[in-house]
mmCIF file of C-alpha atoms and ligand atoms in Angstrom:
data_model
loop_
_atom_site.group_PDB
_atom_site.id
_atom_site.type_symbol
_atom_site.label_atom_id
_atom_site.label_comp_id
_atom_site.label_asym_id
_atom_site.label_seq_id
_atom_site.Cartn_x
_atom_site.Cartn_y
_atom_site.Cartn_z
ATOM 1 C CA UNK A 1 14.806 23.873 10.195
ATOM 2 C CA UNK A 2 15.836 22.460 6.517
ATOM 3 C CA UNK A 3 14.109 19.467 5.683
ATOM 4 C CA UNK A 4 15.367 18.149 2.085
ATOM 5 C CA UNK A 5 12.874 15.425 0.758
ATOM 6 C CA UNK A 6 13.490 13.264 -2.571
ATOM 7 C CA UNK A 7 10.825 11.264 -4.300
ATOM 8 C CA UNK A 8 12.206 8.158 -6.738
ATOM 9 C CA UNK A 9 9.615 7.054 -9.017
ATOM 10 C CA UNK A 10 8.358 10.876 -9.281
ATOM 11 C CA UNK A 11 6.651 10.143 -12.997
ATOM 12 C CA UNK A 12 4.619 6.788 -11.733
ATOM 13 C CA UNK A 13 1.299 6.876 -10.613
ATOM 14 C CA UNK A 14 2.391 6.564 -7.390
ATOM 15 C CA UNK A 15 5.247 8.666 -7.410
ATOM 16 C CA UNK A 16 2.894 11.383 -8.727
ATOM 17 C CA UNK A 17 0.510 10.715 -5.883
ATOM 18 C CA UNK A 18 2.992 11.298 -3.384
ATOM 19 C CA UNK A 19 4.084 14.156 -4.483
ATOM 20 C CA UNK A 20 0.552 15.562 -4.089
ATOM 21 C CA UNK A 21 -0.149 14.003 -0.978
ATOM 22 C CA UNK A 22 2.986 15.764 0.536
ATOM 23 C CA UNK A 23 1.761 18.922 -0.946
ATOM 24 C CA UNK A 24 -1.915 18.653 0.142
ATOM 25 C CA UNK A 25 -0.556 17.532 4.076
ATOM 26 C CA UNK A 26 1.781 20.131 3.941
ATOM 27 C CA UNK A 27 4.372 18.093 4.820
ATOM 28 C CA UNK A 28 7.290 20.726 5.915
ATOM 29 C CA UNK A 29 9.850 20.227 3.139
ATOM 30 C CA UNK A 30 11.762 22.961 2.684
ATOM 31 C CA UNK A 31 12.957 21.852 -0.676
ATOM 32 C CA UNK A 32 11.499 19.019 -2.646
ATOM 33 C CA UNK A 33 13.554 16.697 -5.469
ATOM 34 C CA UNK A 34 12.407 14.621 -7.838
ATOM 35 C CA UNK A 35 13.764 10.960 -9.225
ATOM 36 C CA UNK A 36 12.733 8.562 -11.763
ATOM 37 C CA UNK A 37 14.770 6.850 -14.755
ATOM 38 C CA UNK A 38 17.115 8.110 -17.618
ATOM 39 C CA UNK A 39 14.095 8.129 -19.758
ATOM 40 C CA UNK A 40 12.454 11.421 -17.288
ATOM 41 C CA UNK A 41 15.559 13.320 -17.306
ATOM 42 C CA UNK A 42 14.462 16.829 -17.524
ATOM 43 C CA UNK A 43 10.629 16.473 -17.718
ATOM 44 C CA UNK A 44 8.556 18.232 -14.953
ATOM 45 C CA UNK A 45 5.628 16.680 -12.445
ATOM 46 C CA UNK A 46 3.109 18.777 -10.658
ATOM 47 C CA UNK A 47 3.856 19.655 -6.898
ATOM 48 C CA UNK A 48 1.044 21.879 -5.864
ATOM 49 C CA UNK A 49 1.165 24.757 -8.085
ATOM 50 C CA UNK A 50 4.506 24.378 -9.246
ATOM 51 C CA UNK A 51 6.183 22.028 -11.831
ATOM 52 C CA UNK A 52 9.330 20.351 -10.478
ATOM 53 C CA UNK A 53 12.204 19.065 -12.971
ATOM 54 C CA UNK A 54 12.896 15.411 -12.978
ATOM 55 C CA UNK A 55 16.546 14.008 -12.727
ATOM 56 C CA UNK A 56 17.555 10.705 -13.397
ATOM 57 C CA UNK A 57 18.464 8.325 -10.258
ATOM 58 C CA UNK A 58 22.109 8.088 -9.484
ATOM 59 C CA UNK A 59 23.995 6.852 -6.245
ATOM 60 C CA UNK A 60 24.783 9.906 -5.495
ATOM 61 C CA UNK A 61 21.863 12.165 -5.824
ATOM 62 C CA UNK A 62 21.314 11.497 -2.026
ATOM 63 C CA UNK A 63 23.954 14.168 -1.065
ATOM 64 C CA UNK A 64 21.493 16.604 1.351
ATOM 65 C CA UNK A 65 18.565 15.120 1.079
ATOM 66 C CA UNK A 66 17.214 14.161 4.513
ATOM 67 C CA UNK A 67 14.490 11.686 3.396
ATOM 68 C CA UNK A 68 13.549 9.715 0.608
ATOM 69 C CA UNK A 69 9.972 8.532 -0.665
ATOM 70 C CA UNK A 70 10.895 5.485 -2.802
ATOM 71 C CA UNK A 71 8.134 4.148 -5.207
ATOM 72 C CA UNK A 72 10.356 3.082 -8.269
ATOM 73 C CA UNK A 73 9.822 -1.061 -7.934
ATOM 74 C CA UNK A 74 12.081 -3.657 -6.378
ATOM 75 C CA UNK A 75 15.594 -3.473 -8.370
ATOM 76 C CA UNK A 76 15.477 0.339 -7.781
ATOM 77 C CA UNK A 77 14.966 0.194 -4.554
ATOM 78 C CA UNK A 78 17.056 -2.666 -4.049
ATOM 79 C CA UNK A 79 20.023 -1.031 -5.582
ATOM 80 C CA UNK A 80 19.886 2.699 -4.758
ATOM 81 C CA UNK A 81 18.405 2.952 -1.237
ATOM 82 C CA UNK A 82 21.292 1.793 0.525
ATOM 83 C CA UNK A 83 23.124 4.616 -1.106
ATOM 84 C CA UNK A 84 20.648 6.803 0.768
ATOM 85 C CA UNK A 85 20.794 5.710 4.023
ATOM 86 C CA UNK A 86 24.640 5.486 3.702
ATOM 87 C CA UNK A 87 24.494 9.298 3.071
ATOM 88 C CA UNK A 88 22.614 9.863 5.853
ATOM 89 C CA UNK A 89 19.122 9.785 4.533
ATOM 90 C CA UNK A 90 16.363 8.151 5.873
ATOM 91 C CA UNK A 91 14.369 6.234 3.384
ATOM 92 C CA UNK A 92 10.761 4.799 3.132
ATOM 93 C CA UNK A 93 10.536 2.394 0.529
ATOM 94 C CA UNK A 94 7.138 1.636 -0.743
ATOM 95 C CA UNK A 95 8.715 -1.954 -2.554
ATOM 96 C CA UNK A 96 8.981 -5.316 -1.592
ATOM 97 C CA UNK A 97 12.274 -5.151 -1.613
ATOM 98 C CA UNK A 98 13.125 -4.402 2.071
ATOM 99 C CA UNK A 99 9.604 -5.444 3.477
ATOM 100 C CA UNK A 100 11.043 -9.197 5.271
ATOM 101 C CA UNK A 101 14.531 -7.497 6.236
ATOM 102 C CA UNK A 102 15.075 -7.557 10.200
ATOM 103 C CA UNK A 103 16.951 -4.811 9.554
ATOM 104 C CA UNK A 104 13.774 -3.069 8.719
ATOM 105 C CA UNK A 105 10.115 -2.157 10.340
ATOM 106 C CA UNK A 106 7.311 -2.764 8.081
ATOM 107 C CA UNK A 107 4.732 0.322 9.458
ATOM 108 C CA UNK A 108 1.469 0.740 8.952
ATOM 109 C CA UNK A 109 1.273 4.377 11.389
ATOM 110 C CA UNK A 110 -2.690 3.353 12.550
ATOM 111 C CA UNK A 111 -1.181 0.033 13.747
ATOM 112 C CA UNK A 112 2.398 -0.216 14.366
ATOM 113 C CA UNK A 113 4.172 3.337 14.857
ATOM 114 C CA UNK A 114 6.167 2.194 17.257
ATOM 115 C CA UNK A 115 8.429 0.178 15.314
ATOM 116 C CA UNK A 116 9.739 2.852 13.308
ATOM 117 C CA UNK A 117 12.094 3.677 17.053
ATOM 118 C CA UNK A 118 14.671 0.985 15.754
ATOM 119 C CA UNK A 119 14.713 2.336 12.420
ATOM 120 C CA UNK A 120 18.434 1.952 10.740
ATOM 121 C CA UNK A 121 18.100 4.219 7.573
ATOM 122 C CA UNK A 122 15.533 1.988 5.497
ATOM 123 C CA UNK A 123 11.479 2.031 6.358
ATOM 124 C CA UNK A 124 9.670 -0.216 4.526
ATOM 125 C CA UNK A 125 5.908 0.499 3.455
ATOM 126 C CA UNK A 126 3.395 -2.745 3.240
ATOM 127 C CA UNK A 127 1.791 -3.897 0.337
ATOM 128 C CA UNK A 128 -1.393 -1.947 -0.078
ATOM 129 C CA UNK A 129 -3.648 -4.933 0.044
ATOM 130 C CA UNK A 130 -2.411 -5.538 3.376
ATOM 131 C CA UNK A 131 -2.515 -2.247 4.436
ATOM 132 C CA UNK A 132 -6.420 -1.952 4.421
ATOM 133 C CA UNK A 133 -6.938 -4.974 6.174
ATOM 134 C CA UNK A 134 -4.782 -4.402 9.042
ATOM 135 C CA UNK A 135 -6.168 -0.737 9.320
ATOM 136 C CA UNK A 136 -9.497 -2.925 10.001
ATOM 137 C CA UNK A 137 -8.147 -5.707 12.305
ATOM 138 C CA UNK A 138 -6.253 -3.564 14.591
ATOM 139 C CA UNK A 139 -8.918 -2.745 16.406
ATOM 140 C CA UNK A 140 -10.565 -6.427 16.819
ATOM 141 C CA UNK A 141 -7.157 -7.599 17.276
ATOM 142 C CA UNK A 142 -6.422 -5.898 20.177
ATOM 143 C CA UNK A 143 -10.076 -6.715 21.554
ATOM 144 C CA UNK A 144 -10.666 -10.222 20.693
ATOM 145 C CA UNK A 145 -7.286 -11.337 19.713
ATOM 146 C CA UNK A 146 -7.589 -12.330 16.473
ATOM 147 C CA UNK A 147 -6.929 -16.432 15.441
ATOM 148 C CA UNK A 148 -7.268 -16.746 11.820
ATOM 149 C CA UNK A 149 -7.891 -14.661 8.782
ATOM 150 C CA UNK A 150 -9.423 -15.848 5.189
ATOM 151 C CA UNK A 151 -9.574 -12.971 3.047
ATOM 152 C CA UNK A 152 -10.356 -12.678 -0.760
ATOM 153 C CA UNK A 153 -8.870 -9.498 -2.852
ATOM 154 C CA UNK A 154 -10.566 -7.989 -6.151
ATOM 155 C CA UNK A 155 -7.429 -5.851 -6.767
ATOM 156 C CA UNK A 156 -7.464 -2.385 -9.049
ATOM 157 C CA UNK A 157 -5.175 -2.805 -12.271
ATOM 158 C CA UNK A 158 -3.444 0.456 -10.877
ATOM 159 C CA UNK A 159 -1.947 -1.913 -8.440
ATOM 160 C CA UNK A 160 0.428 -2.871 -11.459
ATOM 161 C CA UNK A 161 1.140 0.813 -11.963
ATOM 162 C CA UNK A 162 0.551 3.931 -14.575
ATOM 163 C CA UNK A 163 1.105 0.276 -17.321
ATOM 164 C CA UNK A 164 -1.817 -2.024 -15.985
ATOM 165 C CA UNK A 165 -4.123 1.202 -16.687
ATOM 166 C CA UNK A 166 -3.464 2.071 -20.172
ATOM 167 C CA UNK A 167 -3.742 -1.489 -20.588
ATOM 168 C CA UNK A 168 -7.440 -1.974 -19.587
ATOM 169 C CA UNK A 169 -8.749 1.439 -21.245
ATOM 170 C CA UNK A 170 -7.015 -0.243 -24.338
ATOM 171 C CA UNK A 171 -8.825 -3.201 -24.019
ATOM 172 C CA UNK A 172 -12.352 -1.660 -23.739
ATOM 173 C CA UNK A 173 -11.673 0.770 -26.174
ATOM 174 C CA UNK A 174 -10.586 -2.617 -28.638
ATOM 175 C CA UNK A 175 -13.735 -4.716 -27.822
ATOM 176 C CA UNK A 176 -15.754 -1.781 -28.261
ATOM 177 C CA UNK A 177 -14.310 -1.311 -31.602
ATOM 178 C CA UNK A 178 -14.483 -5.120 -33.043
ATOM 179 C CA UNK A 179 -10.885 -5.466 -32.457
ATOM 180 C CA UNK A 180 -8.257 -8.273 -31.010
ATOM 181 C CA UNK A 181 -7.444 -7.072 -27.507
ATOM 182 C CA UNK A 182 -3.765 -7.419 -27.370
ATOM 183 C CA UNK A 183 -2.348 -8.376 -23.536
ATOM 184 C CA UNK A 184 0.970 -7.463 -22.442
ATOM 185 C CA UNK A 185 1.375 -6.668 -19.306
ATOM 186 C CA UNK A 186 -1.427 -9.299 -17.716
ATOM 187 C CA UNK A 187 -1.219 -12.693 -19.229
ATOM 188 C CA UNK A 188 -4.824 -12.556 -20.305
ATOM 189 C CA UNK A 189 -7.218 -9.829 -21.000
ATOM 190 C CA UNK A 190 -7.989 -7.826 -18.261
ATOM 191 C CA UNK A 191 -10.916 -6.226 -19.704
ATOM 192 C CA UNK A 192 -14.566 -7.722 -18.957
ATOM 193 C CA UNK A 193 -12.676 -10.611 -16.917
ATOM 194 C CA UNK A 194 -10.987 -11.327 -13.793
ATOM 195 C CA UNK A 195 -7.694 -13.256 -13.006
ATOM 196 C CA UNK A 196 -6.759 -15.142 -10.227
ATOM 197 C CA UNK A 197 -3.362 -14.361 -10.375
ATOM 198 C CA UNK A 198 -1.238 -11.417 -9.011
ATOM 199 C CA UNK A 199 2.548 -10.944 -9.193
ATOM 200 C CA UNK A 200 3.971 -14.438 -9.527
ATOM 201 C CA UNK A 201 3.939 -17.752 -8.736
ATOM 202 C CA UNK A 202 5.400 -19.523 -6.092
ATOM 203 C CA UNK A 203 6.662 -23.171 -5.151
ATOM 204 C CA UNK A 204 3.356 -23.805 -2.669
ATOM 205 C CA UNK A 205 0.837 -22.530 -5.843
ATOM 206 C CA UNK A 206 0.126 -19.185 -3.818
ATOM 207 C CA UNK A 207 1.050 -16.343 -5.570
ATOM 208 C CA UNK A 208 3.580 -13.667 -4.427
ATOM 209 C CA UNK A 209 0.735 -11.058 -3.176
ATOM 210 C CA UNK A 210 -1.162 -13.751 -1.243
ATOM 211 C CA UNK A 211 1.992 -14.417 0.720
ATOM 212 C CA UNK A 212 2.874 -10.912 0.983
ATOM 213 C CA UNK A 213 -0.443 -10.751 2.848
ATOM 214 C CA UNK A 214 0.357 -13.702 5.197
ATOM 215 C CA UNK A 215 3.940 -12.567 6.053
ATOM 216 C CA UNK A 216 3.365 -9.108 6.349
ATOM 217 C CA UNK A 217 0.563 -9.675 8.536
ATOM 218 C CA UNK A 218 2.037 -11.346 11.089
ATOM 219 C CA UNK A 219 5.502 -8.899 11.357
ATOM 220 C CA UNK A 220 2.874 -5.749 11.171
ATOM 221 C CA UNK A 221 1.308 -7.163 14.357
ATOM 222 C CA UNK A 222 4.315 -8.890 15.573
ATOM 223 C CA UNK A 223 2.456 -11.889 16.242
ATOM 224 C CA UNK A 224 3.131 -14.836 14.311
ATOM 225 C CA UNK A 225 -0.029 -16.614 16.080
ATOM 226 C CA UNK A 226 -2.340 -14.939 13.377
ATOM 227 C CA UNK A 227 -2.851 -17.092 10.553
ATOM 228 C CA UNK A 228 -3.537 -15.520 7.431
ATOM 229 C CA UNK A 229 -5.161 -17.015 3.920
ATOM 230 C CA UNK A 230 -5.669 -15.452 1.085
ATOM 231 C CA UNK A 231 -6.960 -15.554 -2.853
ATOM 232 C CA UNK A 232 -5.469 -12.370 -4.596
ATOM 233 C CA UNK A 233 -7.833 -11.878 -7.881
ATOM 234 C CA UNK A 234 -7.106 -8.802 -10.486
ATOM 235 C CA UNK A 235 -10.503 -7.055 -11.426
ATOM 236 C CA UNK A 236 -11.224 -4.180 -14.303
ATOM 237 C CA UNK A 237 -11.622 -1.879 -12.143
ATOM 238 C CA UNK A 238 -8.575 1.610 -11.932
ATOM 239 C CA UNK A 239 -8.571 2.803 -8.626
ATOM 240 C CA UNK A 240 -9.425 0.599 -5.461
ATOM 241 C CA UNK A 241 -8.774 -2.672 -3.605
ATOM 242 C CA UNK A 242 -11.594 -4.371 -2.481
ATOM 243 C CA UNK A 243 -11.392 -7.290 0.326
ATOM 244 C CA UNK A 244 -13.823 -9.979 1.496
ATOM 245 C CA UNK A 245 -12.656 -10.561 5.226
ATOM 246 C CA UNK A 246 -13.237 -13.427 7.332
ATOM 247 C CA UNK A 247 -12.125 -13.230 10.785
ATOM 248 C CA UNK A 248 -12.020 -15.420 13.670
ATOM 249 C CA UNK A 249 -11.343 -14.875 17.211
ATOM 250 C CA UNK A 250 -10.405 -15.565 20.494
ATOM 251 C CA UNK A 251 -12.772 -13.715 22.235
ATOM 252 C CA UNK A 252 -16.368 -13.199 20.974
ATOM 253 C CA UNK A 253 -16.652 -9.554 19.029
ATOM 254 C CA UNK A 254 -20.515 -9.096 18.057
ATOM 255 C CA UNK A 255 -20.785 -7.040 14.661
ATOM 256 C CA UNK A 256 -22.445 -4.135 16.801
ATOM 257 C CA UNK A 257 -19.678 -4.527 19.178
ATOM 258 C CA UNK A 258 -17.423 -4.402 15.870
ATOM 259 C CA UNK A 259 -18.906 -1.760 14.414
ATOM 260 C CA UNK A 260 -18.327 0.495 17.744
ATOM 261 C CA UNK A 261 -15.114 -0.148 17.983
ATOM 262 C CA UNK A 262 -13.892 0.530 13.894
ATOM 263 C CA UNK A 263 -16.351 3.966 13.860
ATOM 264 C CA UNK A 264 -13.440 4.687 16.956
ATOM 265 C CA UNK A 265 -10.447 3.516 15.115
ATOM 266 C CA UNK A 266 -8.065 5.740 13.021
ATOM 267 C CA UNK A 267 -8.002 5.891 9.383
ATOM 268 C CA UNK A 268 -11.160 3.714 9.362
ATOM 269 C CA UNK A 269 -14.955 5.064 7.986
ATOM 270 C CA UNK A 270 -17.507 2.440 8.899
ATOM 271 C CA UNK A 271 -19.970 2.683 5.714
ATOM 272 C CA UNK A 272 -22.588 -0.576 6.918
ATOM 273 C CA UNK A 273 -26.188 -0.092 6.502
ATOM 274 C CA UNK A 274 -27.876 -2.805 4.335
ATOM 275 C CA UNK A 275 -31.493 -1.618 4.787
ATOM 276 C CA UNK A 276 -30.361 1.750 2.881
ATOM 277 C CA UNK A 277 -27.924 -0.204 0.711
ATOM 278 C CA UNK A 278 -24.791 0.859 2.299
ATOM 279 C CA UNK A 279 -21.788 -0.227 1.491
ATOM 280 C CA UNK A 280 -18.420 0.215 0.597
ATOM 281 C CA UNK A 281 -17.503 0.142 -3.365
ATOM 282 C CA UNK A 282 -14.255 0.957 -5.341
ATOM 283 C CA UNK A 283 -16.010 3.271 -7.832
ATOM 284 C CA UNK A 284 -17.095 5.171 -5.059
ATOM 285 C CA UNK A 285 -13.863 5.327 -2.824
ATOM 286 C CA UNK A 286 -11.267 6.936 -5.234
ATOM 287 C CA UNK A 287 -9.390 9.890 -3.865
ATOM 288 C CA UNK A 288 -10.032 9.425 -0.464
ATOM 289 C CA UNK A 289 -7.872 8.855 2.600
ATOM 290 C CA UNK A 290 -9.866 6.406 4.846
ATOM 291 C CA UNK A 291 -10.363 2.802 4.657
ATOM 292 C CA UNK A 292 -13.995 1.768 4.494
ATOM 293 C CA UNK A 293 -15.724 -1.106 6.193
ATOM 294 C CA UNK A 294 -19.092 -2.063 5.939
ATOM 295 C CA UNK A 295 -21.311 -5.746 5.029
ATOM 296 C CA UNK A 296 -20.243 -6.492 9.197
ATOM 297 C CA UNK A 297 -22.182 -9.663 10.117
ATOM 298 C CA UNK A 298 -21.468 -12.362 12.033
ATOM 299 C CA UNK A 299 -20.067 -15.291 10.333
ATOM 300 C CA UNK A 300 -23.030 -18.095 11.977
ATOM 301 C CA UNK A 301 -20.580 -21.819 11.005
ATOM 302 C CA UNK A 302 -18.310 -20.746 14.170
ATOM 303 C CA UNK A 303 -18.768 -19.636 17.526
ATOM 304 C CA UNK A 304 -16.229 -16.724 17.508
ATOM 305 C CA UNK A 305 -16.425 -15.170 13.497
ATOM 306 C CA UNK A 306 -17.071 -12.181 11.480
ATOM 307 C CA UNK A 307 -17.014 -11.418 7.938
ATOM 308 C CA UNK A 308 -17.034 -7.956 6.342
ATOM 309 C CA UNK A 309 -16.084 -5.985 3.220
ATOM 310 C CA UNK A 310 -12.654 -3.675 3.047
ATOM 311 C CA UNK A 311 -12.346 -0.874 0.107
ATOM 312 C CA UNK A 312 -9.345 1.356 -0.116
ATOM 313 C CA UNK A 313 -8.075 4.117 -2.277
ATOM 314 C CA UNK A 314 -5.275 1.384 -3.357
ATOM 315 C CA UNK A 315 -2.529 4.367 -4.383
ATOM 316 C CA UNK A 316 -3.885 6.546 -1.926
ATOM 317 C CA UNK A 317 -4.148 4.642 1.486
ATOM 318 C CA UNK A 318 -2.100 2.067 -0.001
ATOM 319 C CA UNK A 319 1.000 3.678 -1.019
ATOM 320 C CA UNK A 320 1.394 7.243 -1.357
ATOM 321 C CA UNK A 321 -0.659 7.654 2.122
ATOM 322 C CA UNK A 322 0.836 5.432 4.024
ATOM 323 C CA UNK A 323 4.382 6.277 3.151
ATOM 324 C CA UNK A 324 3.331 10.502 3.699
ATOM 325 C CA UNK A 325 2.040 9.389 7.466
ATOM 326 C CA UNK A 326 5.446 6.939 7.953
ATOM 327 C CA UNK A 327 7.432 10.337 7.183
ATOM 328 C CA UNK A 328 5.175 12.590 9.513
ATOM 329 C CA UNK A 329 5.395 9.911 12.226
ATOM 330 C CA UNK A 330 9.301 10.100 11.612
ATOM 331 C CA UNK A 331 9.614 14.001 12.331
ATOM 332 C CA UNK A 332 6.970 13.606 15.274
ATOM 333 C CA UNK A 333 9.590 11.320 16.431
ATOM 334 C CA UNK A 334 12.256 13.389 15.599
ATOM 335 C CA UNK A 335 13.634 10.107 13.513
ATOM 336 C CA UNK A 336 14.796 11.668 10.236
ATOM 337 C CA UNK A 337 18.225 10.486 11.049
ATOM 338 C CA UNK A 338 20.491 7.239 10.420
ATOM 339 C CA UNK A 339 22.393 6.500 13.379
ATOM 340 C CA UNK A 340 24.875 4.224 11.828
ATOM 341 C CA UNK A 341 25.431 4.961 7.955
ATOM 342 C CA UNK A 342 26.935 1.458 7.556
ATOM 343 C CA UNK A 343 24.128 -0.464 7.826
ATOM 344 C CA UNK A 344 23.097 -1.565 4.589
ATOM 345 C CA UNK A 345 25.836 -0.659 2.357
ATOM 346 C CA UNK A 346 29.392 -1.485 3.564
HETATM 347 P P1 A2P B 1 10.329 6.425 -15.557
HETATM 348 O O1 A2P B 1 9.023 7.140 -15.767
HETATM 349 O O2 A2P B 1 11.491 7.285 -15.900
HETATM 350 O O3 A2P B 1 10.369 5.072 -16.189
HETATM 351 P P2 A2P B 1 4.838 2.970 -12.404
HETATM 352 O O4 A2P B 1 4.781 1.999 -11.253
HETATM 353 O O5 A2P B 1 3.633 3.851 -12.473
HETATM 354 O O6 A2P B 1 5.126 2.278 -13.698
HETATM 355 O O7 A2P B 1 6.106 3.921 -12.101
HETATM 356 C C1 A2P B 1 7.400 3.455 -11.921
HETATM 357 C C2 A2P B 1 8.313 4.604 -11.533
HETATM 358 O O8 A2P B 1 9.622 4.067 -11.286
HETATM 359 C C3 A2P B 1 8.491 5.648 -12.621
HETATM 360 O O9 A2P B 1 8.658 6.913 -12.043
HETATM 361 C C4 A2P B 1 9.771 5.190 -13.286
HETATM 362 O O10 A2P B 1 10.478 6.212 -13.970
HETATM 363 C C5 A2P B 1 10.566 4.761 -12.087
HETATM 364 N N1 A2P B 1 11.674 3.870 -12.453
HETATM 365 C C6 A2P B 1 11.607 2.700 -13.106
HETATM 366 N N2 A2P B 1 12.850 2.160 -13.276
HETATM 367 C C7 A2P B 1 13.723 3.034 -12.712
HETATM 368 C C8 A2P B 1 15.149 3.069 -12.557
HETATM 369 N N3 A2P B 1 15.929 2.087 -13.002
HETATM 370 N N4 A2P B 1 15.692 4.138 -11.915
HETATM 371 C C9 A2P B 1 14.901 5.121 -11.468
HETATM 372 N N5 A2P B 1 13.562 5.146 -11.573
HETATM 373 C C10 A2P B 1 12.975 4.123 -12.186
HETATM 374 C C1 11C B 2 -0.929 -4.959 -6.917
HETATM 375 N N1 11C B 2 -0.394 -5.042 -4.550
HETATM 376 O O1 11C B 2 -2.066 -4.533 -6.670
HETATM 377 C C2 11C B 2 0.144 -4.932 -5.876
HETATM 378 C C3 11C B 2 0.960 -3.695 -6.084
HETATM 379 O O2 11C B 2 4.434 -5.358 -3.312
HETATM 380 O O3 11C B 2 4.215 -3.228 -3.446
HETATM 381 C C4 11C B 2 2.036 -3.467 -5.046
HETATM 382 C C5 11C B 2 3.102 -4.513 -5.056
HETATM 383 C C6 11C B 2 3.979 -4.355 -3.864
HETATM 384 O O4 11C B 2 -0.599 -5.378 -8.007
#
């Protein structure tokens, strides 16, 4: 059967990622198209061995294509996927822009897959710090129902896109060489420091990713009983989210008890020994499709607590991942369809 996919954003570093995580999965395109701006108009990107030409965006590029990996920020996919769905293409939109619409589920496959049955054309894809974490909590949720999260990010500059990287490797290679660091795209130098501060700021002094993580949360599980905190904090590091998790629970989970039930969960490598120095580190996580857990100990100030350490492959499990198993989950389903094309775009 002919299975026409389109990725927006192919030239990002997340665009490029999905492209080879489509490849590498063998996802069953039969033909493969590639979007980004005016600027990429006829430059190639790599799928598998082949070089694919790049076209610029347009309403109505969506003609035949079935599905549509969007990873091109916020405005673009604010603007252009409605277009898709009202062609008839089914769209999974790794931006915020779509994430809070009812119209919309917010998957992440290990947790939610069910939600994508009500689809209407546009799939959203969570932010990738909340990704890993709920990967993790699934499990306890569902065993100890889970009452309150406090969790603390240290957040890869990748995060910001194929930008926040050239920006740090700048920076090191400018203090290295007795030179002004210059900072553009983060309001302070990124190098050698870390920043409290990701996306903006809003009226209650959180930022924008801390509430994504709170909001998210709670639609992801469909449970607006969890409460969620969080500090979001930029760190020089490229590829990786880490997350300091605090958890407590209805029922009593023990961290062996814990640790049982996330070596059985999917998409989740349990990486905890402390006697042999085990545990989970960015540096040591890049490329690969699992989320690790590990520093699992009981948290000893409350009767019902656990704390523990997240890392994640932030463009990996985080994006380009996530959205690859949203569109498997979709054919398993036999979803890639829009049953009303008027949805979004009248
Ligand atoms: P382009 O390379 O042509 O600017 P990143 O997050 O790594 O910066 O990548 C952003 C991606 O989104 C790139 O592929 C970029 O294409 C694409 N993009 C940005 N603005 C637009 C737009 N207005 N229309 C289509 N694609 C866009
Ligand atoms: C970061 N989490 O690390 C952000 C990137 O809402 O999809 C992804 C932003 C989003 O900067």
């Amino acid at each position: 059967k002919k299975l026409t996919v389109a990725v927006v954003g192919a030239t990002g570093a997340v665009g490029r990622e999905m492209l080879k995580t489509l490849h590498e999965r063998d996802f069953p395109a039969t033909e493969v198209r590639a979007f980004a701006s005016a600027r990429s108009e006829g430059v190639t990107v790599p799928y598998g061995e082949r070089e694919i030409t790049v076209h610029e965006l347009k309403e109505d590029v969506f003609d035949g294509v079935d599905l549509a990996i969007f990873s091109a920020g916020g405005a673009t996919s604010q603007k252009f996927a409605p277009h898709a769905a009202h062609a008839g293409c089914v769209v999974v939109d790794n931006s915020a822009a779509w994430r809070m619409d009812d119209r919309c589920p917010l998957v992440v496959p290990e947790v939610n897959p069910q939600a994508l049955d009500a689809h209407q054309g546009i799939i959203a894809n969570p932010n990738c710090s909340t990704i890993q974490m709920l990967v993790v909590l699934k499990p306890l949720h569902d065993a100890g129902k889970i009452r309150r999260v406090v969790v603390s990010t240290y957040q890869a500059v990748s995060g910001t896109g194929q930008k926040g990287m050239e920006e740090l490797e700048r920076q090191v290679r400018d203090l290295f060489n007795s030179r002004d660091p210059e900072s553009k795209v983060y309001p302070y130098r990124i190098a050698f420091n870390v920043l409290p501060h990701i996306d903006v700021f809003l009226e209650n002094d959180y930022t924008k990713e801390e509430m994504k993580m709170v909001n998210e949360t709670v639609k992801i599980f469909n449970d607006p009983t969890v409460k969620v905190t969080a500090t979001c904090a930029r760190v020089p590091v490229f590829y990786c989210h880490a997350e300091s998790v605090n958890v407590e629970t209805e029922k009593k989970i023990t961290p062996k008890e814990a640790r049982v039930m996330l070596s059985q969960a999917p998409g989740v490598r349990v990486f905890d020994n402390p006697r042999e120095l085990m545990y989970p580190m960015p540096a040591y996580c890049v490329g690969e499709d699992a989320t690790y857990v590990g520093r699992i100990r009981e948290d000893e100030t409350i009767p019902n607590g656990l704390n523990m350490w997240i890392v994640a492959d932030n463009v990996r499990k985080g994006a380009a991942l996530n959205a690859v198993q949203i569109a498997e989950e979709l054919l398993r389903r036999d979803l890639v369809r829009v049953r009303d094309k008027n949805v979004f775009l009248r």
